[in-house]
Amino acid sequence: PAEVPGLSERQKQLLRASWDILQQDIARVGVIMFIRLFETHPECRDVFFLFRDIDDLQRLKMSKELQSHGLRVMSFIEKSVARLDQEDQLEQLALHLGCSHCRYNAPPKYYPYIGTQFIAVVKPILKEQWTAEVEHAWECLFNYLTSTMKRGYQEAEQRNKVHQAGYSTRKAAATSTNRNVI
């Protein structure tokens, strides 16, 4: 099983305790996190075909698509926190998400930005409960999730290349067979 690198029992407790506070407002956290992401890394918007053409950040904040995506990301974080003691399940969750990001053509170079923005958004929400120790725990979790998602993305990309190569070979064989018939 893949261990969550550098995550002690104490850090797992800190993640769960801070998540208990954060989950009360996950919809807002998700939207703010993506608005901050697009402010700091505007190039990331190109990956999101549903709202890449919305230039006004105020309109973007109100976008149902952005709210929905923010909730999906928060749900993934919630599931990750819930699986801190089930490393195999956590690994599968992150691998699957990386694989689905390959289908959407959302490359791994953007994944680390999410953890950075999440931390920036939740720090003021947690106020005095936010400590260097809590921050380090979230950083460790996001580093693990992003590296595992990247692996999932690369595995899916590899499968697609093999599938495409097989399809091209079959198509070429079918085309040459059809020529022989005529």
PDB file of C-alpha atoms in Angstrom:
ATOM      1  CA  PRO A   1       0.000   0.000   0.000  1.00  0.00           C
ATOM      2  CA  ALA A   2       1.129   3.541  -0.785  1.00  0.00           C
ATOM      3  CA  GLU A   3       1.829   5.390   2.431  1.00  0.00           C
ATOM      4  CA  VAL A   4       0.971   9.051   2.537  1.00  0.00           C
ATOM      5  CA  PRO A   5       4.595  10.247   2.679  1.00  0.00           C
ATOM      6  CA  GLY A   6       5.501  12.104   5.842  1.00  0.00           C
ATOM      7  CA  LEU A   7       2.011  11.959   7.360  1.00  0.00           C
ATOM      8  CA  SER A   8       2.067  11.021  11.022  1.00  0.00           C
ATOM      9  CA  GLU A   9      -0.940  10.058  13.154  1.00  0.00           C
ATOM     10  CA  ARG A  10      -0.804  13.553  14.665  1.00  0.00           C
ATOM     11  CA  GLN A  11      -0.952  15.139  11.213  1.00  0.00           C
ATOM     12  CA  LYS A  12      -3.901  12.942  10.252  1.00  0.00           C
ATOM     13  CA  GLN A  13      -5.698  14.154  13.390  1.00  0.00           C
ATOM     14  CA  LEU A  14      -4.906  17.767  12.471  1.00  0.00           C
ATOM     15  CA  LEU A  15      -6.238  17.254   8.941  1.00  0.00           C
ATOM     16  CA  ARG A  16      -9.468  15.706  10.243  1.00  0.00           C
ATOM     17  CA  ALA A  17      -9.974  18.421  12.871  1.00  0.00           C
ATOM     18  CA  SER A  18      -9.368  21.258  10.408  1.00  0.00           C
ATOM     19  CA  TRP A  19     -11.587  19.589   7.792  1.00  0.00           C
ATOM     20  CA  ASP A  20     -14.404  19.340  10.356  1.00  0.00           C
ATOM     21  CA  ILE A  21     -14.355  23.146  10.555  1.00  0.00           C
ATOM     22  CA  LEU A  22     -13.884  23.732   6.821  1.00  0.00           C
ATOM     23  CA  GLN A  23     -16.625  21.409   5.612  1.00  0.00           C
ATOM     24  CA  GLN A  24     -19.238  23.787   7.001  1.00  0.00           C
ATOM     25  CA  ASP A  25     -18.469  26.141   4.124  1.00  0.00           C
ATOM     26  CA  ILE A  26     -17.054  23.959   1.361  1.00  0.00           C
ATOM     27  CA  ALA A  27     -19.026  25.549  -1.499  1.00  0.00           C
ATOM     28  CA  ARG A  28     -17.549  28.971  -0.744  1.00  0.00           C
ATOM     29  CA  VAL A  29     -14.055  27.547  -0.217  1.00  0.00           C
ATOM     30  CA  GLY A  30     -14.229  25.791  -3.602  1.00  0.00           C
ATOM     31  CA  VAL A  31     -15.261  28.922  -5.506  1.00  0.00           C
ATOM     32  CA  ILE A  32     -12.739  31.199  -3.781  1.00  0.00           C
ATOM     33  CA  MET A  33     -10.001  28.644  -4.367  1.00  0.00           C
ATOM     34  CA  PHE A  34     -10.654  28.624  -8.134  1.00  0.00           C
ATOM     35  CA  ILE A  35     -11.037  32.412  -8.369  1.00  0.00           C
ATOM     36  CA  ARG A  36      -7.642  32.747  -6.651  1.00  0.00           C
ATOM     37  CA  LEU A  37      -6.214  30.101  -8.981  1.00  0.00           C
ATOM     38  CA  PHE A  38      -7.386  32.034 -12.045  1.00  0.00           C
ATOM     39  CA  GLU A  39      -6.073  35.310 -10.606  1.00  0.00           C
ATOM     40  CA  THR A  40      -2.627  33.879  -9.895  1.00  0.00           C
ATOM     41  CA  HIS A  41      -2.427  31.488 -12.876  1.00  0.00           C
ATOM     42  CA  PRO A  42      -4.715  32.802 -15.657  1.00  0.00           C
ATOM     43  CA  GLU A  43      -3.362  30.151 -18.041  1.00  0.00           C
ATOM     44  CA  CYS A  44      -5.235  27.506 -16.014  1.00  0.00           C
ATOM     45  CA  ARG A  45      -8.557  28.819 -17.294  1.00  0.00           C
ATOM     46  CA  ASP A  46      -7.793  27.411 -20.743  1.00  0.00           C
ATOM     47  CA  VAL A  47      -8.233  23.893 -19.322  1.00  0.00           C
ATOM     48  CA  PHE A  48     -11.808  24.649 -18.205  1.00  0.00           C
ATOM     49  CA  PHE A  49     -13.831  24.795 -21.405  1.00  0.00           C
ATOM     50  CA  LEU A  50     -17.072  25.495 -19.489  1.00  0.00           C
ATOM     51  CA  PHE A  51     -15.899  28.828 -18.140  1.00  0.00           C
ATOM     52  CA  ARG A  52     -12.708  29.777 -19.948  1.00  0.00           C
ATOM     53  CA  ASP A  53     -14.531  32.503 -21.897  1.00  0.00           C
ATOM     54  CA  ILE A  54     -15.875  34.300 -18.813  1.00  0.00           C
ATOM     55  CA  ASP A  55     -13.418  37.182 -18.363  1.00  0.00           C
ATOM     56  CA  ASP A  56     -15.159  38.960 -15.510  1.00  0.00           C
ATOM     57  CA  LEU A  57     -14.151  37.321 -12.206  1.00  0.00           C
ATOM     58  CA  GLN A  58     -17.351  38.570 -10.552  1.00  0.00           C
ATOM     59  CA  ARG A  59     -19.454  36.777 -13.189  1.00  0.00           C
ATOM     60  CA  LEU A  60     -17.192  33.743 -12.836  1.00  0.00           C
ATOM     61  CA  LYS A  61     -17.861  33.629  -9.066  1.00  0.00           C
ATOM     62  CA  MET A  62     -21.571  33.300  -9.841  1.00  0.00           C
ATOM     63  CA  SER A  63     -21.057  30.620 -12.507  1.00  0.00           C
ATOM     64  CA  LYS A  64     -22.965  27.431 -11.671  1.00  0.00           C
ATOM     65  CA  GLU A  65     -20.280  25.433 -13.501  1.00  0.00           C
ATOM     66  CA  LEU A  66     -17.521  26.908 -11.328  1.00  0.00           C
ATOM     67  CA  GLN A  67     -19.549  26.337  -8.162  1.00  0.00           C
ATOM     68  CA  SER A  68     -20.192  22.759  -9.226  1.00  0.00           C
ATOM     69  CA  HIS A  69     -16.530  22.097 -10.007  1.00  0.00           C
ATOM     70  CA  GLY A  70     -15.457  23.692  -6.728  1.00  0.00           C
ATOM     71  CA  LEU A  71     -17.821  21.346  -4.880  1.00  0.00           C
ATOM     72  CA  ARG A  72     -16.443  18.322  -6.746  1.00  0.00           C
ATOM     73  CA  VAL A  73     -12.897  19.268  -5.719  1.00  0.00           C
ATOM     74  CA  MET A  74     -13.986  19.800  -2.109  1.00  0.00           C
ATOM     75  CA  SER A  75     -15.732  16.421  -2.216  1.00  0.00           C
ATOM     76  CA  PHE A  76     -12.481  14.822  -3.398  1.00  0.00           C
ATOM     77  CA  ILE A  77     -10.618  16.467  -0.497  1.00  0.00           C
ATOM     78  CA  GLU A  78     -13.306  15.265   1.911  1.00  0.00           C
ATOM     79  CA  LYS A  79     -13.004  11.689   0.587  1.00  0.00           C
ATOM     80  CA  SER A  80      -9.215  11.923   0.837  1.00  0.00           C
ATOM     81  CA  VAL A  81      -9.361  13.007   4.477  1.00  0.00           C
ATOM     82  CA  ALA A  82     -11.834  10.200   5.188  1.00  0.00           C
ATOM     83  CA  ARG A  83      -9.373   7.677   3.694  1.00  0.00           C
ATOM     84  CA  LEU A  84      -6.217   8.765   5.512  1.00  0.00           C
ATOM     85  CA  ASP A  85      -6.068   5.381   7.273  1.00  0.00           C
ATOM     86  CA  GLN A  86      -6.969   3.425   4.115  1.00  0.00           C
ATOM     87  CA  GLU A  87      -3.948   4.146   1.946  1.00  0.00           C
ATOM     88  CA  ASP A  88      -4.947   1.716  -0.827  1.00  0.00           C
ATOM     89  CA  GLN A  89      -8.347   3.371  -1.202  1.00  0.00           C
ATOM     90  CA  LEU A  90      -6.809   6.851  -1.059  1.00  0.00           C
ATOM     91  CA  GLU A  91      -4.296   5.883  -3.723  1.00  0.00           C
ATOM     92  CA  GLN A  92      -7.059   4.472  -5.980  1.00  0.00           C
ATOM     93  CA  LEU A  93      -9.133   7.628  -5.507  1.00  0.00           C
ATOM     94  CA  ALA A  94      -6.239   9.885  -6.571  1.00  0.00           C
ATOM     95  CA  LEU A  95      -5.165   7.595  -9.443  1.00  0.00           C
ATOM     96  CA  HIS A  96      -8.738   7.575 -10.772  1.00  0.00           C
ATOM     97  CA  LEU A  97      -8.948  11.364 -10.573  1.00  0.00           C
ATOM     98  CA  GLY A  98      -5.659  11.690 -12.449  1.00  0.00           C
ATOM     99  CA  CYS A  99      -6.985   9.313 -15.098  1.00  0.00           C
ATOM    100  CA  SER A 100     -10.177  11.338 -15.516  1.00  0.00           C
ATOM    101  CA  HIS A 101      -8.111  14.523 -15.822  1.00  0.00           C
ATOM    102  CA  CYS A 102      -6.356  12.870 -18.769  1.00  0.00           C
ATOM    103  CA  ARG A 103      -9.744  12.431 -20.466  1.00  0.00           C
ATOM    104  CA  TYR A 104     -10.446  16.142 -19.917  1.00  0.00           C
ATOM    105  CA  ASN A 105      -6.943  17.040 -21.087  1.00  0.00           C
ATOM    106  CA  ALA A 106      -6.129  18.788 -17.787  1.00  0.00           C
ATOM    107  CA  PRO A 107      -2.349  18.261 -17.505  1.00  0.00           C
ATOM    108  CA  PRO A 108      -0.504  17.534 -14.228  1.00  0.00           C
ATOM    109  CA  LYS A 109       1.502  20.767 -14.344  1.00  0.00           C
ATOM    110  CA  TYR A 110      -1.541  22.543 -12.870  1.00  0.00           C
ATOM    111  CA  TYR A 111      -2.275  20.089 -10.011  1.00  0.00           C
ATOM    112  CA  PRO A 112       0.120  21.585  -7.416  1.00  0.00           C
ATOM    113  CA  TYR A 113      -1.607  24.972  -7.729  1.00  0.00           C
ATOM    114  CA  ILE A 114      -4.781  23.585  -6.152  1.00  0.00           C
ATOM    115  CA  GLY A 115      -3.078  22.690  -2.864  1.00  0.00           C
ATOM    116  CA  THR A 116      -1.409  26.100  -2.716  1.00  0.00           C
ATOM    117  CA  GLN A 117      -4.708  27.909  -3.311  1.00  0.00           C
ATOM    118  CA  PHE A 118      -6.609  25.652  -0.911  1.00  0.00           C
ATOM    119  CA  ILE A 119      -4.134  26.478   1.866  1.00  0.00           C
ATOM    120  CA  ALA A 120      -4.308  30.209   1.089  1.00  0.00           C
ATOM    121  CA  VAL A 121      -8.122  30.146   1.260  1.00  0.00           C
ATOM    122  CA  VAL A 122      -8.536  28.040   4.397  1.00  0.00           C
ATOM    123  CA  LYS A 123      -5.844  29.750   6.479  1.00  0.00           C
ATOM    124  CA  PRO A 124      -8.039  32.785   7.327  1.00  0.00           C
ATOM    125  CA  ILE A 125     -11.097  30.566   7.885  1.00  0.00           C
ATOM    126  CA  LEU A 126      -9.307  28.460  10.503  1.00  0.00           C
ATOM    127  CA  LYS A 127      -7.839  31.581  12.158  1.00  0.00           C
ATOM    128  CA  GLU A 128      -6.076  30.609  15.395  1.00  0.00           C
ATOM    129  CA  GLN A 129      -6.498  26.893  14.635  1.00  0.00           C
ATOM    130  CA  TRP A 130      -4.168  27.379  11.665  1.00  0.00           C
ATOM    131  CA  THR A 131      -0.611  26.556  12.693  1.00  0.00           C
ATOM    132  CA  ALA A 132       2.616  25.730  10.890  1.00  0.00           C
ATOM    133  CA  GLU A 133       1.947  22.097  11.829  1.00  0.00           C
ATOM    134  CA  VAL A 134      -1.533  22.149  10.244  1.00  0.00           C
ATOM    135  CA  GLU A 135      -0.120  23.814   7.136  1.00  0.00           C
ATOM    136  CA  HIS A 136       2.619  21.185   6.834  1.00  0.00           C
ATOM    137  CA  ALA A 137       0.041  18.384   7.164  1.00  0.00           C
ATOM    138  CA  TRP A 138      -2.056  19.849   4.320  1.00  0.00           C
ATOM    139  CA  GLU A 139       1.073  20.359   2.201  1.00  0.00           C
ATOM    140  CA  CYS A 140       2.066  16.709   2.717  1.00  0.00           C
ATOM    141  CA  LEU A 141      -1.422  15.504   1.794  1.00  0.00           C
ATOM    142  CA  PHE A 142      -1.590  17.663  -1.345  1.00  0.00           C
ATOM    143  CA  ASN A 143       1.933  16.632  -2.406  1.00  0.00           C
ATOM    144  CA  TYR A 144       0.893  12.994  -2.133  1.00  0.00           C
ATOM    145  CA  LEU A 145      -2.421  13.566  -3.955  1.00  0.00           C
ATOM    146  CA  THR A 146      -0.865  15.553  -6.806  1.00  0.00           C
ATOM    147  CA  SER A 147       1.971  13.062  -7.356  1.00  0.00           C
ATOM    148  CA  THR A 148      -0.511  10.152  -7.327  1.00  0.00           C
ATOM    149  CA  MET A 149      -2.885  11.992  -9.675  1.00  0.00           C
ATOM    150  CA  LYS A 150       0.056  12.651 -11.977  1.00  0.00           C
ATOM    151  CA  ARG A 151       0.787   8.911 -12.028  1.00  0.00           C
ATOM    152  CA  GLY A 152      -2.882   8.231 -12.863  1.00  0.00           C
ATOM    153  CA  TYR A 153      -2.753  10.794 -15.669  1.00  0.00           C
ATOM    154  CA  GLN A 154       0.447   9.260 -17.099  1.00  0.00           C
ATOM    155  CA  GLU A 155      -0.931   5.724 -16.892  1.00  0.00           C
ATOM    156  CA  ALA A 156      -4.089   6.800 -18.731  1.00  0.00           C
ATOM    157  CA  GLU A 157      -2.011   8.654 -21.310  1.00  0.00           C
ATOM    158  CA  GLN A 158       0.084   5.507 -21.847  1.00  0.00           C
ATOM    159  CA  ARG A 159      -3.050   3.343 -22.233  1.00  0.00           C
ATOM    160  CA  ASN A 160      -4.445   5.844 -24.752  1.00  0.00           C
ATOM    161  CA  LYS A 161      -1.237   5.709 -26.808  1.00  0.00           C
ATOM    162  CA  VAL A 162      -1.289   1.907 -26.815  1.00  0.00           C
ATOM    163  CA  HIS A 163      -4.993   1.940 -27.715  1.00  0.00           C
ATOM    164  CA  GLN A 164      -4.429   4.512 -30.482  1.00  0.00           C
ATOM    165  CA  ALA A 165      -1.436   2.574 -31.833  1.00  0.00           C
ATOM    166  CA  GLY A 166      -3.523  -0.625 -31.894  1.00  0.00           C
ATOM    167  CA  TYR A 167      -6.383   1.208 -33.604  1.00  0.00           C
ATOM    168  CA  SER A 168      -4.025   2.677 -36.224  1.00  0.00           C
ATOM    169  CA  THR A 169      -2.539  -0.764 -36.910  1.00  0.00           C
ATOM    170  CA  ARG A 170      -6.002  -2.352 -37.235  1.00  0.00           C
ATOM    171  CA  LYS A 171      -7.203   0.512 -39.439  1.00  0.00           C
ATOM    172  CA  ALA A 172      -4.137   0.220 -41.686  1.00  0.00           C
ATOM    173  CA  ALA A 173      -4.613  -3.552 -41.919  1.00  0.00           C
ATOM    174  CA  ALA A 174      -8.307  -3.123 -42.758  1.00  0.00           C
ATOM    175  CA  THR A 175      -7.503  -0.502 -45.388  1.00  0.00           C
ATOM    176  CA  SER A 176      -4.874  -2.711 -47.064  1.00  0.00           C
ATOM    177  CA  THR A 177      -7.259  -5.694 -46.949  1.00  0.00           C
ATOM    178  CA  ASN A 178      -9.978  -3.585 -48.574  1.00  0.00           C
ATOM    179  CA  ARG A 179      -7.550  -2.556 -51.360  1.00  0.00           C
ATOM    180  CA  ASN A 180      -6.797  -6.202 -52.085  1.00  0.00           C
ATOM    181  CA  VAL A 181     -10.510  -6.963 -52.453  1.00  0.00           C
ATOM    182  CA  ILE A 182     -11.072  -4.266 -55.062  1.00  0.00           C
TER     183      ILE A 182
END
